[in-house]
Amino acid sequence: MKFDIRQTNIAKGIALLLLLWHHLFYNNPTRYDWYTSLFYIGDKPVEAFLADFFLVCVSIFLFLSGYGIFKSYESYLKRNTTNELGFKGNVTFVKNRLIKLLSSYYVIYIIFVPMGLFFGRSFITIYGGDPLKYLADMFGLSYLFYGYSFTMNATWWYMSIIIVYTILYPLLHKACKYSGIILLLFSVLISIIPLNMRQLQLYIAPFVLGMSFADSNGFEYLDKKLGSISKKVIFSIIILAIAVSFRYLVFKQERYFYFLFAFSIVLISYFFISKIPFINKILEEIGKKSGKIFMMHTFIYLFYFSDFIYGFKYSVIIYIVLLVVCYLIALALDWLMKITRYNKLIDKWTASNASNIKAQKL
């Protein structure tokens, strides 16, 4: 069974569900009274315990990003007559990826950032009147230059790291082709070295692991090699147990081996969850909207409408309400981008860039 775009969207759907729970019930004692818990484990709500566990969602997204960009790059290589890209070809590939990535980001930025004027989050309040801080945030690079300090949405730190990984991708691809194992070991080493950019360091490993699995067709290999359901169950349990052990027994609260944890969840999604009727369709649909929901959900549950969201009191209801509201907004954004022909403009722009490179080669 091929690990294709459908499988990717199902896994993204799972990651998005984990993300929303993680943010709603973040493990912070000052927030325990924001909702009525199902039950407590000691002095901690079970929701907060799970929220801590669900931080793996970020590594899942990066694993899938590494996997997807590898497949896209390989396809891009095949479409070129020489089957090899020079500097201009790599620049075009990176530029097109960034245009696609930022296209949804700008729609959400234009809609949600000005709303901050009505909720005490004006440009002056956030950026202090510094145009450089505004520009950094507008291009998704605020975390890279200023950490969490000067951004309309702290969750956008993810944009900085995925932009950096995308820019570095042609070099990472060459390294992966040379030796995926060496690149993965190096990325794990990078995550452990105490430097200043912790997020950039910590999340390179799942990104590289995703690349390596795409290069080796790892999911298809495991599917064929393991064969029976019982072997797949045993293998998945072993990988998950190792990942959880590293997470809670070896590294405690550190995220050094989250790439293994993320892989175990994607593997379970691939082997089992993707085959469950109805559930797989729901997850796939959520996964298709995961990018937009990620970019704007913090505005909904925390910055602008927290009283409304947490006003539903009970944790499970709060969670369902946020999911439904964010999904409906994502649908509305898709509709807006369609009727304004925004998507066609982006597609035309990226297609034009690719055509120019092909013409230069001919």
CSV table of C-alpha atoms in Angstrom, one decimal:
chain,number,residue,atom,x,y,z
A,1,MET,CA,0.0,0.0,0.0
A,2,LYS,CA,1.5,3.3,-1.1
A,3,PHE,CA,2.1,6.1,1.3
A,4,ASP,CA,0.5,8.8,-0.9
A,5,ILE,CA,-1.2,12.2,-0.4
A,6,ARG,CA,-4.3,10.5,1.1
A,7,GLN,CA,-2.1,8.8,3.7
A,8,THR,CA,-0.4,12.1,4.4
A,9,ASN,CA,-3.6,14.0,4.9
A,10,ILE,CA,-4.9,11.3,7.3
A,11,ALA,CA,-1.8,11.6,9.4
A,12,LYS,CA,-2.0,15.4,9.2
A,13,GLY,CA,-5.6,15.1,10.5
A,14,ILE,CA,-4.3,13.2,13.5
A,15,ALA,CA,-1.6,15.7,14.1
A,16,LEU,CA,-4.1,18.6,13.9
A,17,LEU,CA,-6.4,16.9,16.5
A,18,LEU,CA,-3.4,16.5,18.8
A,19,LEU,CA,-2.3,20.1,18.2
A,20,LEU,CA,-5.7,21.6,19.2
A,21,TRP,CA,-5.8,19.5,22.4
A,22,HIS,CA,-2.2,20.5,23.2
A,23,HIS,CA,-2.9,24.2,23.0
A,24,LEU,CA,-6.4,24.2,24.6
A,25,PHE,CA,-5.2,22.3,27.7
A,26,TYR,CA,-1.6,23.2,27.9
A,27,ASN,CA,0.0,22.0,31.1
A,28,ASN,CA,0.0,25.2,33.1
A,29,PRO,CA,-1.4,25.3,36.6
A,30,THR,CA,-2.8,28.8,36.1
A,31,ARG,CA,-5.0,27.4,33.3
A,32,TYR,CA,-6.4,24.4,35.2
A,33,ASP,CA,-9.5,26.4,36.2
A,34,TRP,CA,-10.3,27.4,32.6
A,35,TYR,CA,-12.3,24.2,32.2
A,36,THR,CA,-13.9,21.4,34.0
A,37,SER,CA,-11.7,18.3,33.8
A,38,LEU,CA,-12.9,14.7,33.1
A,39,PHE,CA,-10.8,13.6,36.1
A,40,TYR,CA,-7.5,14.4,37.8
A,41,ILE,CA,-4.3,12.4,38.0
A,42,GLY,CA,-2.9,13.5,41.3
A,43,ASP,CA,-3.1,17.3,41.2
A,44,LYS,CA,-3.0,17.5,37.4
A,45,PRO,CA,-6.1,17.3,35.1
A,46,VAL,CA,-5.9,14.4,32.7
A,47,GLU,CA,-6.4,17.0,29.9
A,48,ALA,CA,-3.1,18.7,30.8
A,49,PHE,CA,-1.3,15.3,31.1
A,50,LEU,CA,-2.5,14.4,27.6
A,51,ALA,CA,-1.7,17.9,26.3
A,52,ASP,CA,1.9,17.4,27.3
A,53,PHE,CA,2.0,14.1,25.5
A,54,PHE,CA,0.4,15.5,22.4
A,55,LEU,CA,3.2,18.0,21.8
A,56,VAL,CA,4.5,15.3,19.4
A,57,CYS,CA,2.1,16.8,16.8
A,58,VAL,CA,4.8,19.3,15.7
A,59,SER,CA,7.2,16.4,15.0
A,60,ILE,CA,4.5,14.6,13.0
A,61,PHE,CA,3.9,17.7,10.8
A,62,LEU,CA,7.6,18.0,10.2
A,63,PHE,CA,8.1,14.3,9.4
A,64,LEU,CA,5.3,14.6,6.9
A,65,SER,CA,6.8,17.9,5.5
A,66,GLY,CA,10.1,16.2,5.0
A,67,TYR,CA,8.5,13.2,3.3
A,68,GLY,CA,6.4,15.4,1.0
A,69,ILE,CA,9.1,17.8,0.0
A,70,PHE,CA,11.4,14.9,-0.9
A,71,LYS,CA,8.7,13.4,-3.2
A,72,SER,CA,8.0,16.8,-4.7
A,73,TYR,CA,11.7,17.5,-5.4
A,74,GLU,CA,12.2,14.0,-7.0
A,75,SER,CA,9.2,14.7,-9.2
A,76,TYR,CA,10.6,18.1,-10.1
A,77,LEU,CA,13.9,16.5,-11.0
A,78,LYS,CA,12.2,14.1,-13.4
A,79,ARG,CA,10.4,16.9,-15.2
A,80,ASN,CA,13.7,18.5,-16.2
A,81,THR,CA,15.3,17.3,-19.3
A,82,THR,CA,18.7,16.7,-17.8
A,83,ASN,CA,17.2,15.1,-14.7
A,84,GLU,CA,19.6,17.3,-12.7
A,85,LEU,CA,19.1,20.8,-11.3
A,86,GLY,CA,21.6,23.6,-11.3
A,87,PHE,CA,21.5,26.7,-9.0
A,88,LYS,CA,18.6,28.4,-10.9
A,89,GLY,CA,16.5,25.2,-10.9
A,90,ASN,CA,17.0,24.8,-7.1
A,91,VAL,CA,16.2,28.5,-6.5
A,92,THR,CA,13.0,28.0,-8.5
A,93,PHE,CA,12.0,24.9,-6.6
A,94,VAL,CA,12.5,26.6,-3.3
A,95,LYS,CA,10.8,29.8,-4.4
A,96,ASN,CA,7.7,27.9,-5.6
A,97,ARG,CA,7.5,25.9,-2.3
A,98,LEU,CA,7.7,29.2,-0.3
A,99,ILE,CA,5.1,30.8,-2.5
A,100,LYS,CA,2.7,27.9,-1.8
A,101,LEU,CA,3.5,27.9,1.9
A,102,LEU,CA,3.0,31.6,2.4
A,103,SER,CA,-0.1,31.9,0.1
A,104,SER,CA,-2.4,30.7,2.9
A,105,TYR,CA,-0.4,32.5,5.6
A,106,TYR,CA,-0.9,35.9,3.9
A,107,VAL,CA,-4.7,35.3,3.6
A,108,ILE,CA,-4.9,34.6,7.3
A,109,TYR,CA,-2.5,37.4,8.2
A,110,ILE,CA,-4.5,40.0,6.2
A,111,ILE,CA,-7.8,38.8,7.8
A,112,PHE,CA,-6.9,38.1,11.4
A,113,VAL,CA,-4.0,40.5,12.2
A,114,PRO,CA,-6.1,43.7,11.6
A,115,MET,CA,-8.8,42.3,13.9
A,116,GLY,CA,-6.3,42.7,16.7
A,117,LEU,CA,-7.1,46.4,16.8
A,118,PHE,CA,-10.4,45.5,18.5
A,119,PHE,CA,-8.7,43.1,21.0
A,120,GLY,CA,-5.8,45.1,22.3
A,121,ARG,CA,-3.3,43.6,19.8
A,122,SER,CA,-2.5,46.6,17.6
A,123,PHE,CA,0.6,46.9,15.5
A,124,ILE,CA,2.1,49.3,18.0
A,125,THR,CA,1.3,47.0,20.9
A,126,ILE,CA,3.0,44.0,19.3
A,127,TYR,CA,5.8,45.5,17.2
A,128,GLY,CA,6.5,48.7,19.2
A,129,GLY,CA,6.5,50.8,16.0
A,130,ASP,CA,9.5,49.0,14.6
A,131,PRO,CA,8.9,48.2,10.9
A,132,LEU,CA,11.6,45.5,10.8
A,133,LYS,CA,9.7,43.5,13.4
A,134,TYR,CA,6.5,44.0,11.4
A,135,LEU,CA,8.3,42.8,8.2
A,136,ALA,CA,9.8,39.8,10.0
A,137,ASP,CA,6.4,38.7,11.2
A,138,MET,CA,4.8,39.4,7.9
A,139,PHE,CA,7.2,37.0,6.1
A,140,GLY,CA,6.9,34.4,8.8
A,141,LEU,CA,10.4,34.9,10.2
A,142,SER,CA,9.7,36.6,13.5
A,143,TYR,CA,10.8,33.7,15.6
A,144,LEU,CA,14.1,33.4,13.6
A,145,PHE,CA,15.1,37.0,14.5
A,146,TYR,CA,13.2,37.8,17.7
A,147,GLY,CA,12.0,34.6,19.3
A,148,TYR,CA,8.5,34.8,20.6
A,149,SER,CA,8.7,38.4,21.5
A,150,PHE,CA,7.4,40.4,18.5
A,151,THR,CA,4.7,38.4,16.7
A,152,MET,CA,1.0,38.6,16.3
A,153,ASN,CA,0.8,34.9,16.9
A,154,ALA,CA,3.4,33.0,18.9
A,155,THR,CA,2.3,29.7,17.2
A,156,TRP,CA,3.8,31.1,14.0
A,157,TRP,CA,7.3,30.1,15.2
A,158,TYR,CA,6.7,27.0,13.1
A,159,MET,CA,6.7,29.2,10.0
A,160,SER,CA,10.3,30.2,10.7
A,161,ILE,CA,11.7,26.7,10.9
A,162,ILE,CA,9.8,25.3,7.9
A,163,ILE,CA,10.9,28.3,5.8
A,164,VAL,CA,14.6,27.7,6.9
A,165,TYR,CA,14.3,23.9,6.2
A,166,THR,CA,12.8,24.7,2.8
A,167,ILE,CA,15.6,27.1,1.9
A,168,LEU,CA,18.2,24.5,2.9
A,169,TYR,CA,16.3,21.7,1.2
A,170,PRO,CA,18.5,21.2,-1.9
A,171,LEU,CA,21.6,20.8,0.3
A,172,LEU,CA,19.7,18.4,2.7
A,173,HIS,CA,18.5,16.4,-0.4
A,174,LYS,CA,22.1,15.9,-1.6
A,175,ALA,CA,23.2,14.9,1.9
A,176,CYS,CA,20.2,12.5,2.2
A,177,LYS,CA,21.1,10.9,-1.2
A,178,TYR,CA,24.7,10.5,0.0
A,179,SER,CA,23.7,8.8,3.3
A,180,GLY,CA,20.3,9.2,4.9
A,181,ILE,CA,21.6,7.5,8.1
A,182,ILE,CA,24.6,9.9,8.5
A,183,LEU,CA,22.3,12.9,7.9
A,184,LEU,CA,19.8,11.6,10.5
A,185,LEU,CA,22.6,11.0,13.1
A,186,PHE,CA,23.9,14.4,12.4
A,187,SER,CA,20.5,16.0,12.8
A,188,VAL,CA,20.0,14.2,16.2
A,189,LEU,CA,23.4,15.5,17.3
A,190,ILE,CA,22.4,19.0,16.2
A,191,SER,CA,19.3,18.8,18.4
A,192,ILE,CA,21.3,17.9,21.5
A,193,ILE,CA,24.0,20.6,21.2
A,194,PRO,CA,23.0,23.6,23.4
A,195,LEU,CA,22.6,26.5,20.9
A,196,ASN,CA,20.3,29.4,20.9
A,197,MET,CA,17.7,28.4,18.2
A,198,ARG,CA,16.1,25.4,20.1
A,199,GLN,CA,13.2,24.9,17.8
A,200,LEU,CA,15.3,24.9,14.7
A,201,GLN,CA,17.6,22.4,16.3
A,202,LEU,CA,15.0,20.1,17.9
A,203,TYR,CA,12.8,19.6,14.8
A,204,ILE,CA,15.4,19.0,12.1
A,205,ALA,CA,15.5,15.2,13.0
A,206,PRO,CA,11.8,14.4,12.2
A,207,PHE,CA,12.1,16.4,9.0
A,208,VAL,CA,15.2,14.4,8.0
A,209,LEU,CA,13.6,11.1,9.0
A,210,GLY,CA,10.6,11.9,6.8
A,211,MET,CA,13.0,12.6,3.9
A,212,SER,CA,14.8,9.3,4.5
A,213,PHE,CA,11.6,7.3,4.5
A,214,ALA,CA,10.5,9.0,1.3
A,215,ASP,CA,13.9,8.2,-0.3
A,216,SER,CA,13.8,4.5,0.7
A,217,ASN,CA,10.0,4.0,0.3
A,218,GLY,CA,10.2,2.9,3.9
A,219,PHE,CA,6.5,2.6,4.5
A,220,GLU,CA,5.9,0.4,1.5
A,221,TYR,CA,8.9,-1.7,2.5
A,222,LEU,CA,7.6,-2.3,6.0
A,223,ASP,CA,4.1,-3.0,4.7
A,224,LYS,CA,5.5,-5.7,2.4
A,225,LYS,CA,8.1,-7.0,4.8
A,226,LEU,CA,5.8,-7.4,7.9
A,227,GLY,CA,2.9,-8.7,5.9
A,228,SER,CA,0.4,-9.9,8.4
A,229,ILE,CA,-1.7,-7.7,10.7
A,230,SER,CA,-0.3,-9.4,13.8
A,231,LYS,CA,3.3,-8.6,12.8
A,232,LYS,CA,2.4,-5.0,12.1
A,233,VAL,CA,0.7,-4.7,15.5
A,234,ILE,CA,3.7,-6.1,17.3
A,235,PHE,CA,6.1,-3.9,15.4
A,236,SER,CA,4.1,-0.8,15.9
A,237,ILE,CA,3.8,-1.5,19.6
A,238,ILE,CA,7.5,-2.0,19.9
A,239,ILE,CA,8.3,1.3,18.1
A,240,LEU,CA,5.8,3.2,20.2
A,241,ALA,CA,7.0,1.7,23.5
A,242,ILE,CA,10.6,2.6,22.6
A,243,ALA,CA,9.6,6.1,21.7
A,244,VAL,CA,7.5,6.7,24.8
A,245,SER,CA,10.3,5.3,27.0
A,246,PHE,CA,12.8,7.7,25.5
A,247,ARG,CA,10.3,10.5,26.0
A,248,TYR,CA,9.4,9.9,29.6
A,249,LEU,CA,12.2,7.7,31.1
A,250,VAL,CA,15.4,8.8,29.4
A,251,PHE,CA,15.0,12.4,28.3
A,252,LYS,CA,12.1,13.4,30.6
A,253,GLN,CA,10.7,16.6,29.2
A,254,GLU,CA,13.2,17.1,26.4
A,255,ARG,CA,12.2,16.4,22.9
A,256,TYR,CA,15.4,14.9,21.5
A,257,PHE,CA,13.7,11.7,20.3
A,258,TYR,CA,10.3,13.1,19.3
A,259,PHE,CA,11.2,12.1,15.7
A,260,LEU,CA,10.8,8.4,16.8
A,261,PHE,CA,7.6,9.1,18.6
A,262,ALA,CA,6.2,11.0,15.6
A,263,PHE,CA,7.2,8.1,13.3
A,264,SER,CA,5.4,5.6,15.5
A,265,ILE,CA,2.1,7.5,15.2
A,266,VAL,CA,2.4,8.0,11.5
A,267,LEU,CA,3.2,4.3,11.2
A,268,ILE,CA,0.0,3.4,13.2
A,269,SER,CA,-2.0,5.8,11.0
A,270,TYR,CA,-0.6,4.1,7.9
A,271,PHE,CA,-1.1,0.5,9.0
A,272,PHE,CA,-4.4,0.8,10.9
A,273,ILE,CA,-6.2,4.1,11.2
A,274,SER,CA,-6.2,4.8,7.5
A,275,LYS,CA,-8.2,1.6,7.0
A,276,ILE,CA,-11.0,2.4,9.3
A,277,PRO,CA,-14.1,3.4,7.3
A,278,PHE,CA,-15.6,6.9,7.9
A,279,ILE,CA,-12.9,7.7,10.5
A,280,ASN,CA,-10.3,7.8,7.7
A,281,LYS,CA,-12.5,10.1,5.6
A,282,ILE,CA,-13.0,12.6,8.5
A,283,LEU,CA,-9.3,12.6,9.3
A,284,GLU,CA,-8.4,13.1,5.6
A,285,GLU,CA,-10.8,16.1,5.4
A,286,ILE,CA,-9.3,17.6,8.6
A,287,GLY,CA,-5.8,17.0,7.2
A,288,LYS,CA,-6.6,18.9,4.1
A,289,LYS,CA,-7.5,22.0,6.2
A,290,SER,CA,-4.7,21.5,8.8
A,291,GLY,CA,-2.5,24.2,7.4
A,292,LYS,CA,-5.1,26.9,7.6
A,293,ILE,CA,-6.4,25.7,11.0
A,294,PHE,CA,-2.8,25.7,12.4
A,295,MET,CA,-2.2,29.3,11.2
A,296,MET,CA,-5.4,30.8,12.7
A,297,HIS,CA,-6.6,28.6,15.6
A,298,THR,CA,-4.7,30.6,18.2
A,299,PHE,CA,-6.5,33.8,17.3
A,300,ILE,CA,-9.8,31.9,17.9
A,301,TYR,CA,-9.2,30.1,21.2
A,302,LEU,CA,-6.8,32.5,22.9
A,303,PHE,CA,-6.4,36.0,21.5
A,304,TYR,CA,-9.9,37.0,20.3
A,305,PHE,CA,-12.6,34.6,21.4
A,306,SER,CA,-11.3,32.7,24.5
A,307,ASP,CA,-14.4,33.6,26.6
A,308,PHE,CA,-16.6,32.1,23.9
A,309,ILE,CA,-14.5,28.9,23.5
A,310,TYR,CA,-13.8,28.2,27.2
A,311,GLY,CA,-17.3,29.3,28.0
A,312,PHE,CA,-18.5,25.8,27.1
A,313,LYS,CA,-16.9,24.8,30.4
A,314,TYR,CA,-16.4,21.1,29.9
A,315,SER,CA,-13.1,20.1,28.2
A,316,VAL,CA,-14.5,17.7,25.6
A,317,ILE,CA,-17.2,20.2,24.5
A,318,ILE,CA,-14.6,23.0,24.4
A,319,TYR,CA,-12.4,20.8,22.2
A,320,ILE,CA,-15.2,19.9,19.8
A,321,VAL,CA,-16.4,23.5,19.5
A,322,LEU,CA,-12.9,24.8,18.6
A,323,LEU,CA,-12.5,22.0,16.1
A,324,VAL,CA,-15.8,22.8,14.4
A,325,VAL,CA,-15.4,26.5,14.5
A,326,CYS,CA,-11.9,26.3,13.0
A,327,TYR,CA,-13.0,23.8,10.3
A,328,LEU,CA,-15.8,26.1,9.3
A,329,ILE,CA,-13.5,29.1,9.1
A,330,ALA,CA,-11.1,27.0,7.0
A,331,LEU,CA,-13.9,26.2,4.6
A,332,ALA,CA,-14.8,29.8,4.4
A,333,LEU,CA,-11.2,30.7,3.6
A,334,ASP,CA,-11.1,28.1,0.9
A,335,TRP,CA,-14.3,29.6,-0.6
A,336,LEU,CA,-12.9,33.1,-0.4
A,337,MET,CA,-9.6,32.0,-2.1
A,338,LYS,CA,-11.6,30.3,-4.8
A,339,ILE,CA,-14.0,33.1,-5.7
A,340,THR,CA,-11.2,35.7,-5.8
A,341,ARG,CA,-9.2,33.4,-8.0
A,342,TYR,CA,-6.4,33.7,-5.6
A,343,ASN,CA,-5.5,30.0,-5.9
A,344,LYS,CA,-5.3,30.2,-9.6
A,345,LEU,CA,-3.0,33.2,-9.4
A,346,ILE,CA,-0.6,31.2,-7.1
A,347,ASP,CA,-0.8,28.2,-9.4
A,348,LYS,CA,-0.1,30.3,-12.5
A,349,TRP,CA,2.8,32.1,-10.8
A,350,THR,CA,4.5,28.9,-9.7
A,351,ALA,CA,3.9,27.2,-13.0
A,352,SER,CA,5.4,30.2,-14.8
A,353,ASN,CA,8.5,30.0,-12.7
A,354,ALA,CA,8.9,26.3,-13.5
A,355,SER,CA,8.4,26.9,-17.2
A,356,ASN,CA,11.0,29.6,-17.2
A,357,ILE,CA,13.6,27.2,-15.8
A,358,LYS,CA,12.7,24.5,-18.3
A,359,ALA,CA,13.0,27.0,-21.2
A,360,GLN,CA,16.4,28.1,-20.0
A,361,LYS,CA,17.6,24.4,-20.0
A,362,LEU,CA,16.3,23.9,-23.6
